[in-house]
Structures are given as structure tokens and as C-alpha cells.
């Protein structure tokens, strides 16, 4: 598309946008009666209007049925009882990550799930003990690796291989990653990193990584905190062994919202034999209340559940992910490429953008490097009603989320930045 830097042009794109009605399904935060321009869905997605009713509904089930809420289908909405609440979001999650319903389950929070899945899928044996990841991934993932490896009585310095971008570069060459995986083929147990990098917004070719990892005799997993609801995923088809994500970024399921996991069908038959940290909520549902010894997992991803689900958070989660599934990932992605493409067009010639320009190598987020006056400019953006996020020492991240960000919002941020930079 030939973009034009004009407000009217942006408004025309909004009028032609087949997903434009989705914006009305979210609360756009306001200041002094004016809607803010929200570019922070990479950190916390906006509140879907429907979640209040969903929460209210579970509160009334609690109020009226109390403990029976676990077992009784409630007669008004015909929702599944809380006992099977994890099933409500399966169709939506399966669509969003490209999986079978048996391969996905909503549970816990992201880092907790990372530990649970590392327990099952990081299996160092003999010389094959190493984990390959990217250098400079999200800190929580780093702490999880470090402590998880120590918990196996191994040394992270020996075991963890961190692949960094080439000197002078912010983003990775796929060829470097694939070469590293092949080079360590004799010692690799696992390849695991973010499918979409939180800082640069770079999207990795997950299918190629999965293929390379398997060729090297290793298992492969992805952290999809920044991938889920952002880019089209085909986890089943790509033969990814496992994955996990959070729901409070692009899935809009609220601060600290429920995480989700993916475990490829190929591991389901042998699931009972896998090492794991189990709890009663992952126990074979039909026998759970027999309360007998000897863990028997539920089939598929559900068997990784540990504790009683947080029903109120699940109600918000299920309502939120439904919206993404309803818009559909292909349509969302189509809009996203245009929306972020427009932002790139507006900023590319005035600011250094470290996110790759090629839409295949990025999601919706652009990471801008503004040396020296970066923090000042960021604060001025905030004062102008534009909400992005700031990463020390010089990075402003802007994420136009296609469910609720408009082309007009994008035009506005482009022109405000232009003005602020010209002044500074
Ligand atoms: C947001 C994010 C997290 C956050 O983990 P929580 O357990 O939800 O606090 C972890 N890893 C990555 C890559 C993230 O982007």
C-alpha cells in the first residue's frame, strides 16, 4: 500500500477497516474526557467491556450455588461448571496458537508454567545436557533457566548457550541461530526462547528453529508472551514440543491474567511417564475425588494443571480470548501488518527503529531508539496523551494492537513524535 502522511488518509483506513467495530468492545482509557492513544498492549492489554458481566456472573454463581458451583451447570448461561472451567477457553486458544484443543490448557502464570514445562521437557542425559537460548531474553525467563538448571545440580555457565546478535546489531540473523543449533547438536537437550522478542519486537522463524532443534536431536519450546494474539502461530504444524504464554498482553485478560500452555500431541501418549511436578488438578478428572495415591495425569495439556483454577481470573480470561478468536488471527494479522506498516512509514525516516522492517520478521510492536533525549521525549509523549512504554537506557516501545488501536491513533503518534523531535 502507498501510505500518505495525512489525517484524512488515516481516517479512510479506519473506515475501510473490517475489524473497526472491535475497538468498541474495549474501554479506551481517558484523560480529561479525551481518549488516550494507547500503544502499550505489549505490556497490558485494554479491558474488554464484557469482562465485568463475566465476573459478575461467577460472583452470582458463588453467591447462589457456593460449593455446588464446582459441579452444577448453571441454568442461566449453561456455562460448564467450575470443575471443567479449563475447557471453556480451549476452542479460542487452539485457534490462536494453531493447536488441537487437547494440546492447550489455561492455567497458572507464565513463569510458573515455564518451570513446570522445563521439568518435563528439559531432560539432560549423558553428554546431552545443554539448553540453547537467545542472549538478552526477558529477565524472568533467565532467572527460571538459571535456578531450574541449578535445581538439577548443573551449572548454568556450562549448560546454557546464549546466542547474541552480531556485534553492532540489535536483532538476530536466523542463519546464526540455526548454525548454533547445528554446531551443538551433540550436547543439546533443549532449544527454548521467545518466539517474539520483547525488546526488539523481532519475530523468529519458529518452524525453522523447531526443524533445526529436532535435526539436532533436541526438543524445542517457545515463550509466546509477545507472540500470542500478535502473530499467526501454527504450533502443532510446526512440530513445536511445548510452549507457554501470558494472557495480559495481546490477549487482554487483565493484569496478571491466567497463562496458557501447549504440549504437542506427540507427547500425550507417553505423558504419564514424563517427569513432572504434579498436583491434584492434573489428576484424571473422573477419579480425582477418589483421592488415592499414585498420580494419573489427565490426557493432554490438562495433565499439567496443578492447583484449583482461579475461577474469577479464568472468567476474565475466557471472555477476553474469545474476542481475539472471534476477530480471527489471520484477519487480525492482516490489519496489524498495515497498522504497524503505517507507523513504520511515519517514523522510519526520522527515528532509528531497531525492529525489522520486513513484516515477516516483526509483530505489531516497533522499538525506537532515541539516544540522549529519549526519556524526555517519552515523557512528552505521555503528556500529549500517548501511552507507550519506556525501556532503559534509550528505547521507546510502541505497540499498535489491531483489536483496538486505530490508524488515526497511529497517525497521531507519528506526527506528535515528528513535532517533538523537530523541537528538541
Ligand atoms: C511478560 C513476560 C513474562 C512475564 O512473566 P510472568 O510470569 O507473567 O510474570 C515472562 N517472559 C516474557 C518473555 C515476557 O514477555
Short mmCIF file of C-alpha atoms and ligand atoms in Angstrom, two decimals:
data_model
loop_
_atom_site.label_atom_id
_atom_site.label_comp_id
_atom_site.label_asym_id
_atom_site.label_seq_id
_atom_site.Cartn_x
_atom_site.Cartn_y
_atom_site.Cartn_z
CA UNK A 1 0.00 0.00 0.00
CA UNK A 2 1.13 3.55 -0.71
CA UNK A 3 0.76 5.32 2.60
CA UNK A 4 0.17 9.06 2.92
CA UNK A 5 1.03 11.16 5.96
CA UNK A 6 -2.35 12.81 6.32
CA UNK A 7 -5.03 12.59 8.95
CA UNK A 8 -7.73 12.10 6.30
CA UNK A 9 -5.83 9.18 4.85
CA UNK A 10 -5.60 7.57 8.31
CA UNK A 11 -9.33 8.10 8.83
CA UNK A 12 -10.08 6.47 5.49
CA UNK A 13 -8.07 3.44 6.54
CA UNK A 14 -10.15 3.28 9.72
CA UNK A 15 -13.37 3.45 7.70
CA UNK A 16 -12.22 0.63 5.44
CA UNK A 17 -11.00 -1.49 8.36
CA UNK A 18 -13.13 -4.67 8.54
CA UNK A 19 -12.23 -5.05 12.24
CA UNK A 20 -13.06 -1.48 13.26
CA UNK A 21 -16.07 -2.46 15.40
CA UNK A 22 -13.81 -4.40 17.77
CA UNK A 23 -12.47 -1.16 19.22
CA UNK A 24 -15.91 -0.51 20.75
CA UNK A 25 -15.63 -3.70 22.73
CA UNK A 26 -12.81 -2.24 24.84
CA UNK A 27 -12.58 0.59 27.33
CA UNK A 28 -10.17 3.14 25.91
CA UNK A 29 -8.61 4.92 28.92
CA UNK A 30 -9.38 8.61 29.08
CA UNK A 31 -7.75 11.72 30.42
CA UNK A 32 -9.75 14.94 30.82
CA UNK A 33 -12.57 13.36 28.87
CA UNK A 34 -10.32 12.56 25.88
CA UNK A 35 -9.41 9.02 24.87
CA UNK A 36 -5.70 8.29 25.23
CA UNK A 37 -3.74 6.91 22.29
CA UNK A 38 -2.88 3.51 23.69
CA UNK A 39 0.27 1.80 22.39
CA UNK A 40 1.02 -0.38 25.40
CA UNK A 41 -0.84 -3.60 24.62
CA UNK A 42 2.55 -5.32 24.66
CA UNK A 43 2.57 -4.74 28.41
CA UNK A 44 -1.09 -4.68 29.46
CA UNK A 45 -3.94 -5.06 27.01
CA UNK A 46 -7.05 -2.93 27.47
CA UNK A 47 -10.11 -4.06 29.38
CA UNK A 48 -12.80 -5.73 27.27
CA UNK A 49 -16.19 -4.33 28.26
CA UNK A 50 -17.61 -7.85 28.51
CA UNK A 51 -15.41 -8.95 31.41
CA UNK A 52 -17.41 -7.17 34.08
CA UNK A 53 -20.52 -9.18 33.27
CA UNK A 54 -18.48 -12.39 33.15
CA UNK A 55 -17.02 -11.65 36.58
CA UNK A 56 -20.39 -10.67 37.91
CA UNK A 57 -21.79 -13.91 36.65
CA UNK A 58 -19.24 -16.03 38.51
CA UNK A 59 -19.82 -13.94 41.61
CA UNK A 60 -23.51 -14.76 41.47
CA UNK A 61 -22.78 -18.47 40.94
CA UNK A 62 -20.61 -18.28 44.04
CA UNK A 63 -23.32 -16.35 45.84
CA UNK A 64 -26.17 -18.66 44.90
CA UNK A 65 -24.62 -22.08 44.42
CA UNK A 66 -21.50 -21.76 46.56
CA UNK A 67 -19.69 -25.11 46.54
CA UNK A 68 -22.21 -26.56 44.10
CA UNK A 69 -20.75 -24.18 41.53
CA UNK A 70 -17.97 -26.71 41.03
CA UNK A 71 -20.38 -29.39 39.84
CA UNK A 72 -23.66 -27.83 38.73
CA UNK A 73 -24.12 -26.44 35.30
CA UNK A 74 -25.68 -23.08 35.98
CA UNK A 75 -29.06 -22.78 34.42
CA UNK A 76 -28.92 -19.24 33.13
CA UNK A 77 -25.87 -19.27 30.89
CA UNK A 78 -25.33 -23.02 30.67
CA UNK A 79 -21.67 -22.50 31.33
CA UNK A 80 -19.74 -25.55 32.24
CA UNK A 81 -19.38 -25.98 35.99
CA UNK A 82 -16.18 -24.69 37.53
CA UNK A 83 -14.83 -28.25 37.63
CA UNK A 84 -14.32 -28.07 33.89
CA UNK A 85 -13.75 -24.33 33.59
CA UNK A 86 -10.41 -25.02 31.88
CA UNK A 87 -12.36 -26.35 28.90
CA UNK A 88 -14.15 -23.07 28.18
CA UNK A 89 -11.20 -21.35 26.51
CA UNK A 90 -9.90 -24.35 24.58
CA UNK A 91 -11.51 -23.59 21.19
CA UNK A 92 -10.26 -19.99 21.30
CA UNK A 93 -6.75 -20.88 22.47
CA UNK A 94 -6.47 -23.69 19.92
CA UNK A 95 -7.29 -21.20 17.16
CA UNK A 96 -4.95 -18.52 18.49
CA UNK A 97 -1.85 -20.73 18.78
CA UNK A 98 -2.65 -23.16 15.95
CA UNK A 99 -3.17 -26.27 18.04
CA UNK A 100 -5.57 -29.09 18.79
CA UNK A 101 -7.84 -28.46 21.75
CA UNK A 102 -6.19 -31.31 23.64
CA UNK A 103 -2.81 -29.58 23.21
CA UNK A 104 -3.73 -26.38 25.07
CA UNK A 105 -4.84 -25.51 28.57
CA UNK A 106 -5.22 -22.27 30.54
CA UNK A 107 -3.55 -22.43 33.95
CA UNK A 108 -1.25 -20.67 36.42
CA UNK A 109 1.01 -17.82 35.35
CA UNK A 110 3.72 -17.70 32.74
CA UNK A 111 6.92 -18.23 34.72
CA UNK A 112 5.27 -20.93 36.81
CA UNK A 113 4.32 -22.75 33.61
CA UNK A 114 7.83 -22.34 32.26
CA UNK A 115 9.16 -24.18 35.32
CA UNK A 116 6.52 -26.90 35.03
CA UNK A 117 7.31 -27.49 31.37
CA UNK A 118 11.07 -27.36 31.91
CA UNK A 119 10.59 -30.09 34.49
CA UNK A 120 9.01 -32.29 31.84
CA UNK A 121 10.92 -31.30 28.70
CA UNK A 122 14.39 -30.39 29.88
CA UNK A 123 15.81 -33.86 30.31
CA UNK A 124 19.61 -33.76 30.43
CA UNK A 125 21.08 -37.20 29.76
CA UNK A 126 24.78 -38.08 29.46
CA UNK A 127 26.51 -35.52 27.23
CA UNK A 128 23.19 -34.07 26.12
CA UNK A 129 22.67 -31.51 28.87
CA UNK A 130 22.66 -28.12 27.21
CA UNK A 131 19.94 -25.56 26.58
CA UNK A 132 20.25 -23.12 23.68
CA UNK A 133 18.52 -19.79 24.07
CA UNK A 134 18.96 -16.18 22.94
CA UNK A 135 21.12 -13.79 24.94
CA UNK A 136 19.15 -10.91 26.41
CA UNK A 137 15.76 -12.54 26.65
CA UNK A 138 13.21 -11.41 29.25
CA UNK A 139 14.69 -11.49 32.78
CA UNK A 140 12.08 -13.82 34.28
CA UNK A 141 12.98 -16.46 31.71
CA UNK A 142 16.67 -16.01 32.54
CA UNK A 143 16.01 -16.48 36.27
CA UNK A 144 13.90 -19.53 35.52
CA UNK A 145 16.72 -21.07 33.43
CA UNK A 146 19.38 -20.25 35.98
CA UNK A 147 17.54 -21.61 39.00
CA UNK A 148 16.00 -24.54 37.18
CA UNK A 149 19.40 -25.69 35.95
CA UNK A 150 20.86 -25.35 39.46
CA UNK A 151 17.95 -27.35 40.84
CA UNK A 152 19.17 -30.20 38.59
CA UNK A 153 22.63 -29.87 40.19
CA UNK A 154 24.05 -28.48 36.95
CA UNK A 155 25.90 -25.22 36.38
CA UNK A 156 24.19 -22.62 34.16
CA UNK A 157 27.63 -21.44 32.93
CA UNK A 158 28.26 -24.91 31.48
CA UNK A 159 24.78 -25.69 30.34
CA UNK A 160 23.22 -22.52 28.95
CA UNK A 161 24.21 -21.43 25.44
CA UNK A 162 23.13 -17.85 24.76
CA UNK A 163 23.19 -16.70 21.15
CA UNK A 164 23.53 -12.93 20.82
CA UNK A 165 23.02 -10.72 17.77
CA UNK A 166 26.20 -10.00 15.78
CA UNK A 167 28.34 -7.17 17.17
CA UNK A 168 26.80 -3.82 16.26
CA UNK A 169 23.38 -5.40 15.61
CA UNK A 170 20.27 -5.40 17.77
CA UNK A 171 18.46 -8.26 16.08
CA UNK A 172 19.38 -11.82 15.23
CA UNK A 173 20.18 -13.43 11.90
CA UNK A 174 18.19 -16.64 11.62
CA UNK A 175 21.20 -18.27 9.98
CA UNK A 176 23.28 -17.65 13.13
CA UNK A 177 20.69 -19.30 15.34
CA UNK A 178 20.29 -22.29 13.06
CA UNK A 179 24.07 -22.68 12.77
CA UNK A 180 24.49 -22.58 16.55
CA UNK A 181 21.85 -25.24 16.99
CA UNK A 182 23.60 -27.49 14.45
CA UNK A 183 27.04 -26.84 15.99
CA UNK A 184 25.88 -28.01 19.40
CA UNK A 185 23.96 -31.00 18.07
CA UNK A 186 25.91 -33.46 20.25
CA UNK A 187 25.24 -31.71 23.51
CA UNK A 188 21.82 -30.07 23.10
CA UNK A 189 18.89 -31.24 25.20
CA UNK A 190 16.60 -28.30 24.55
CA UNK A 191 16.15 -25.17 22.44
CA UNK A 192 13.94 -22.61 24.17
CA UNK A 193 13.46 -18.88 23.72
CA UNK A 194 10.86 -16.23 22.97
CA UNK A 195 9.14 -16.62 19.61
CA UNK A 196 8.76 -12.84 19.53
CA UNK A 197 11.44 -10.86 21.35
CA UNK A 198 10.06 -8.49 23.98
CA UNK A 199 12.64 -5.73 23.48
CA UNK A 200 13.22 -5.58 19.72
CA UNK A 201 9.87 -6.97 18.60
CA UNK A 202 11.70 -9.37 16.28
CA UNK A 203 9.76 -12.49 15.26
CA UNK A 204 11.79 -15.66 14.84
CA UNK A 205 11.09 -18.31 12.26
CA UNK A 206 9.74 -20.80 14.76
CA UNK A 207 9.15 -23.52 12.18
CA UNK A 208 12.81 -23.37 11.13
CA UNK A 209 14.03 -23.37 14.74
CA UNK A 210 11.83 -26.38 15.53
CA UNK A 211 13.16 -28.24 12.50
CA UNK A 212 16.78 -27.43 13.36
CA UNK A 213 16.31 -28.44 17.00
CA UNK A 214 14.78 -31.76 16.04
CA UNK A 215 17.51 -32.38 13.45
CA UNK A 216 19.98 -31.83 16.29
CA UNK A 217 18.17 -34.40 18.43
CA UNK A 218 16.86 -31.79 20.89
CA UNK A 219 13.39 -30.77 21.99
CA UNK A 220 12.09 -27.28 21.27
CA UNK A 221 9.85 -24.87 23.17
CA UNK A 222 8.81 -21.23 22.84
CA UNK A 223 7.87 -18.47 25.24
CA UNK A 224 4.98 -16.77 23.47
CA UNK A 225 4.35 -13.87 25.86
CA UNK A 226 4.78 -11.45 22.95
CA UNK A 227 3.69 -13.86 20.23
CA UNK A 228 0.23 -14.92 21.32
CA UNK A 229 -2.54 -12.77 19.83
CA UNK A 230 0.14 -10.87 17.91
CA UNK A 231 1.35 -13.14 15.12
CA UNK A 232 -0.14 -16.18 13.41
CA UNK A 233 1.09 -19.30 15.16
CA UNK A 234 0.95 -22.89 13.93
CA UNK A 235 2.43 -24.70 16.91
CA UNK A 236 1.00 -28.11 16.02
CA UNK A 237 2.02 -27.96 12.40
CA UNK A 238 5.48 -26.56 13.22
CA UNK A 239 6.04 -29.57 15.48
CA UNK A 240 6.90 -27.41 18.47
CA UNK A 241 7.17 -29.65 21.54
CA UNK A 242 5.79 -27.20 24.08
CA UNK A 243 5.03 -23.51 24.61
CA UNK A 244 3.59 -21.15 27.20
CA UNK A 245 2.34 -17.57 27.21
CA UNK A 246 0.63 -14.96 29.32
CA UNK A 247 -2.78 -13.54 28.59
CA UNK A 248 -2.46 -9.99 29.88
CA UNK A 249 -0.53 -8.56 26.91
CA UNK A 250 -2.14 -9.05 23.49
CA UNK A 251 -4.94 -11.27 24.82
CA UNK A 252 -6.32 -8.55 27.14
CA UNK A 253 -7.14 -10.89 30.04
CA UNK A 254 -6.24 -8.41 32.77
CA UNK A 255 -3.23 -7.70 34.98
CA UNK A 256 -1.60 -11.00 35.96
CA UNK A 257 -4.25 -12.89 33.96
CA UNK A 258 -4.13 -16.67 33.54
CA UNK A 259 -1.35 -18.15 31.43
CA UNK A 260 -1.69 -20.94 28.90
CA UNK A 261 0.38 -23.91 27.81
CA UNK A 262 0.78 -26.01 24.68
CA UNK A 263 2.07 -29.58 24.69
CA UNK A 264 2.30 -31.26 21.29
CA UNK A 265 0.09 -34.29 20.77
CA UNK A 266 3.19 -36.37 20.09
CA UNK A 267 3.96 -36.29 23.84
CA UNK A 268 0.49 -37.20 25.01
CA UNK A 269 0.74 -40.98 24.80
CA UNK A 270 3.88 -41.05 26.95
CA UNK A 271 2.74 -38.22 29.22
CA UNK A 272 2.31 -40.44 32.26
CA UNK A 273 6.00 -41.37 32.04
CA UNK A 274 7.30 -37.80 31.84
CA UNK A 275 8.90 -36.23 34.89
CA UNK A 276 6.64 -33.53 36.24
CA UNK A 277 5.62 -31.53 39.26
CA UNK A 278 2.07 -32.71 39.74
CA UNK A 279 -0.94 -31.68 41.75
CA UNK A 280 -4.47 -32.96 42.14
CA UNK A 281 -5.90 -30.67 39.48
CA UNK A 282 -3.92 -32.50 36.82
CA UNK A 283 -5.18 -35.84 38.06
CA UNK A 284 -7.54 -37.93 35.93
CA UNK A 285 -10.75 -35.98 36.32
CA UNK A 286 -13.06 -38.96 36.71
CA UNK A 287 -11.00 -40.29 39.63
CA UNK A 288 -9.79 -37.04 41.18
CA UNK A 289 -12.12 -37.16 44.14
CA UNK A 290 -11.26 -40.76 44.95
CA UNK A 291 -8.17 -39.11 46.46
CA UNK A 292 -5.98 -42.16 46.01
CA UNK A 293 -2.19 -42.36 45.86
CA UNK A 294 -0.30 -42.72 42.56
CA UNK A 295 -0.54 -39.81 40.12
CA UNK A 296 -2.53 -40.50 36.96
CA UNK A 297 -2.49 -37.43 34.66
CA UNK A 298 -5.43 -36.13 32.70
CA UNK A 299 -4.84 -36.64 28.97
CA UNK A 300 -3.04 -33.94 27.01
CA UNK A 301 -2.06 -30.48 28.22
CA UNK A 302 -4.67 -30.63 31.00
CA UNK A 303 -2.48 -33.04 32.94
CA UNK A 304 -0.03 -30.23 33.69
CA UNK A 305 -2.58 -28.43 35.83
CA UNK A 306 -1.51 -28.39 39.44
CA UNK A 307 -3.92 -26.42 41.58
CA UNK A 308 -7.55 -25.46 41.74
CA UNK A 309 -8.08 -22.88 38.98
CA UNK A 310 -8.61 -19.23 39.93
CA UNK A 311 -12.21 -19.08 38.75
CA UNK A 312 -12.58 -15.29 38.71
CA UNK A 313 -9.38 -14.82 36.68
CA UNK A 314 -10.43 -17.66 34.38
CA UNK A 315 -13.77 -15.94 33.75
CA UNK A 316 -11.96 -12.80 32.61
CA UNK A 317 -9.50 -14.83 30.55
CA UNK A 318 -12.17 -16.87 28.77
CA UNK A 319 -14.14 -13.78 27.85
CA UNK A 320 -11.06 -11.94 26.60
CA UNK A 321 -9.55 -14.71 24.45
CA UNK A 322 -12.94 -15.22 22.85
CA UNK A 323 -12.68 -11.72 21.33
CA UNK A 324 -9.33 -12.46 19.68
CA UNK A 325 -10.67 -15.76 18.35
CA UNK A 326 -13.78 -14.06 17.03
CA UNK A 327 -11.75 -11.49 15.11
CA UNK A 328 -9.62 -14.41 13.90
CA UNK A 329 -5.84 -14.42 13.80
CA UNK A 330 -5.47 -14.15 10.01
CA UNK A 331 -7.67 -11.01 9.87
CA UNK A 332 -6.03 -9.50 12.95
CA UNK A 333 -2.61 -10.08 11.50
CA UNK A 334 -3.62 -8.58 8.16
CA UNK A 335 -4.73 -5.40 9.91
CA UNK A 336 -1.68 -5.45 12.16
CA UNK A 337 0.72 -5.52 9.21
CA UNK A 338 -0.98 -2.48 7.76
CA UNK A 339 -1.23 -0.63 11.08
CA UNK A 340 2.40 -1.16 12.06
CA UNK A 341 3.47 -0.69 8.44
CA UNK A 342 1.86 2.74 8.61
CA UNK A 343 3.70 3.55 11.86
CA UNK A 344 6.96 2.46 10.22
CA UNK A 345 6.19 4.69 7.25
CA UNK A 346 5.55 7.68 9.52
CA UNK A 347 8.64 7.23 11.69
CA UNK A 348 11.19 5.34 9.62
CA UNK A 349 12.90 8.43 8.20
CA UNK A 350 13.13 10.39 11.47
CA UNK A 351 13.91 7.81 14.15
CA UNK A 352 16.09 4.75 14.42
CA UNK A 353 13.80 1.72 14.61
CA UNK A 354 15.50 -1.48 15.73
CA UNK A 355 12.53 -3.70 14.91
CA UNK A 356 12.98 -5.27 11.46
CA UNK A 357 11.05 -3.53 8.71
CA UNK A 358 10.11 -6.80 6.99
CA UNK A 359 6.60 -7.71 8.28
CA UNK A 360 7.63 -11.38 8.38
CA UNK A 361 10.25 -10.51 10.97
CA UNK A 362 8.11 -8.45 13.31
CA UNK A 363 4.77 -8.38 15.09
CA UNK A 364 2.84 -5.22 15.88
CA UNK A 365 5.47 -3.60 18.14
CA UNK A 366 8.11 -1.15 16.98
CA UNK A 367 11.08 -0.38 19.23
CA UNK A 368 12.50 3.10 18.71
CA UNK A 369 15.99 4.08 19.83
CA UNK A 370 16.17 7.70 20.92
CA UNK A 371 19.60 8.34 22.39
CA UNK A 372 20.14 11.13 24.93
CA UNK A 373 16.75 12.88 24.97
CA UNK A 374 14.79 9.60 24.81
CA UNK A 375 13.29 9.80 28.29
CA UNK A 376 12.31 13.46 27.82
CA UNK A 377 10.60 12.68 24.54
CA UNK A 378 8.87 9.72 26.11
CA UNK A 379 7.57 11.90 28.97
CA UNK A 380 6.36 14.49 26.48
CA UNK A 381 4.54 11.76 24.54
CA UNK A 382 2.80 10.72 27.75
CA UNK A 383 1.82 14.34 28.43
CA UNK A 384 0.40 14.50 24.92
CA UNK A 385 -1.88 11.56 25.77
CA UNK A 386 0.14 8.87 24.01
CA UNK A 387 0.83 5.80 26.11
CA UNK A 388 3.83 3.72 25.07
CA UNK A 389 6.48 2.18 27.25
CA UNK A 390 9.99 3.07 28.20
CA UNK A 391 12.97 0.71 28.46
CA UNK A 392 16.25 1.99 29.84
CA UNK A 393 18.50 3.37 28.53
CA UNK A 394 17.03 4.74 25.29
CA UNK A 395 14.16 2.66 23.96
CA UNK A 396 10.52 3.60 23.42
CA UNK A 397 8.29 0.69 22.53
CA UNK A 398 5.06 1.38 20.66
CA UNK A 399 2.65 -1.45 20.00
CA UNK A 400 -0.45 -0.69 17.92
CA UNK A 401 -2.71 -3.59 18.92
CA UNK A 402 -5.01 -4.31 15.98
CA UNK A 403 -8.06 -5.10 18.14
CA UNK A 404 -8.41 -1.55 19.45
CA UNK A 405 -5.74 0.78 18.03
CA UNK A 406 -6.88 2.93 15.13
CA UNK A 407 -5.00 4.25 12.11
CA UNK A 408 -5.82 7.69 13.45
CA UNK A 409 -4.01 6.80 16.71
CA UNK A 410 -1.01 5.76 14.63
CA UNK A 411 -1.10 8.97 12.60
CA UNK A 412 -1.29 10.98 15.82
CA UNK A 413 1.73 9.32 17.42
CA UNK A 414 3.71 9.68 14.21
CA UNK A 415 3.04 13.38 14.00
CA UNK A 416 3.47 14.11 17.68
CA UNK A 417 6.88 12.42 17.58
CA UNK A 418 7.81 14.35 14.47
CA UNK A 419 6.94 17.60 16.23
CA UNK A 420 8.75 16.69 19.46
CA UNK A 421 11.91 15.62 17.64
CA UNK A 422 11.97 18.74 15.49
CA UNK A 423 11.77 20.84 18.67
CA UNK A 424 14.43 19.02 20.68
C1 LIG B 1 5.77 -10.59 30.03
C2 LIG B 1 6.78 -11.67 30.01
C3 LIG B 1 6.97 -12.51 31.14
C4 LIG B 1 6.23 -12.29 32.41
O1 LIG B 1 6.13 -13.47 33.18
P1 LIG B 1 5.02 -13.62 34.31
O2 LIG B 1 5.30 -14.94 34.91
O3 LIG B 1 3.68 -13.50 33.65
O4 LIG B 1 5.21 -12.50 35.29
C5 LIG B 1 7.91 -13.52 31.03
N1 LIG B 1 8.62 -13.71 29.89
C6 LIG B 1 8.45 -12.93 28.81
C7 LIG B 1 9.26 -13.18 27.57
C8 LIG B 1 7.55 -11.87 28.84
O5 LIG B 1 7.40 -11.08 27.77
#
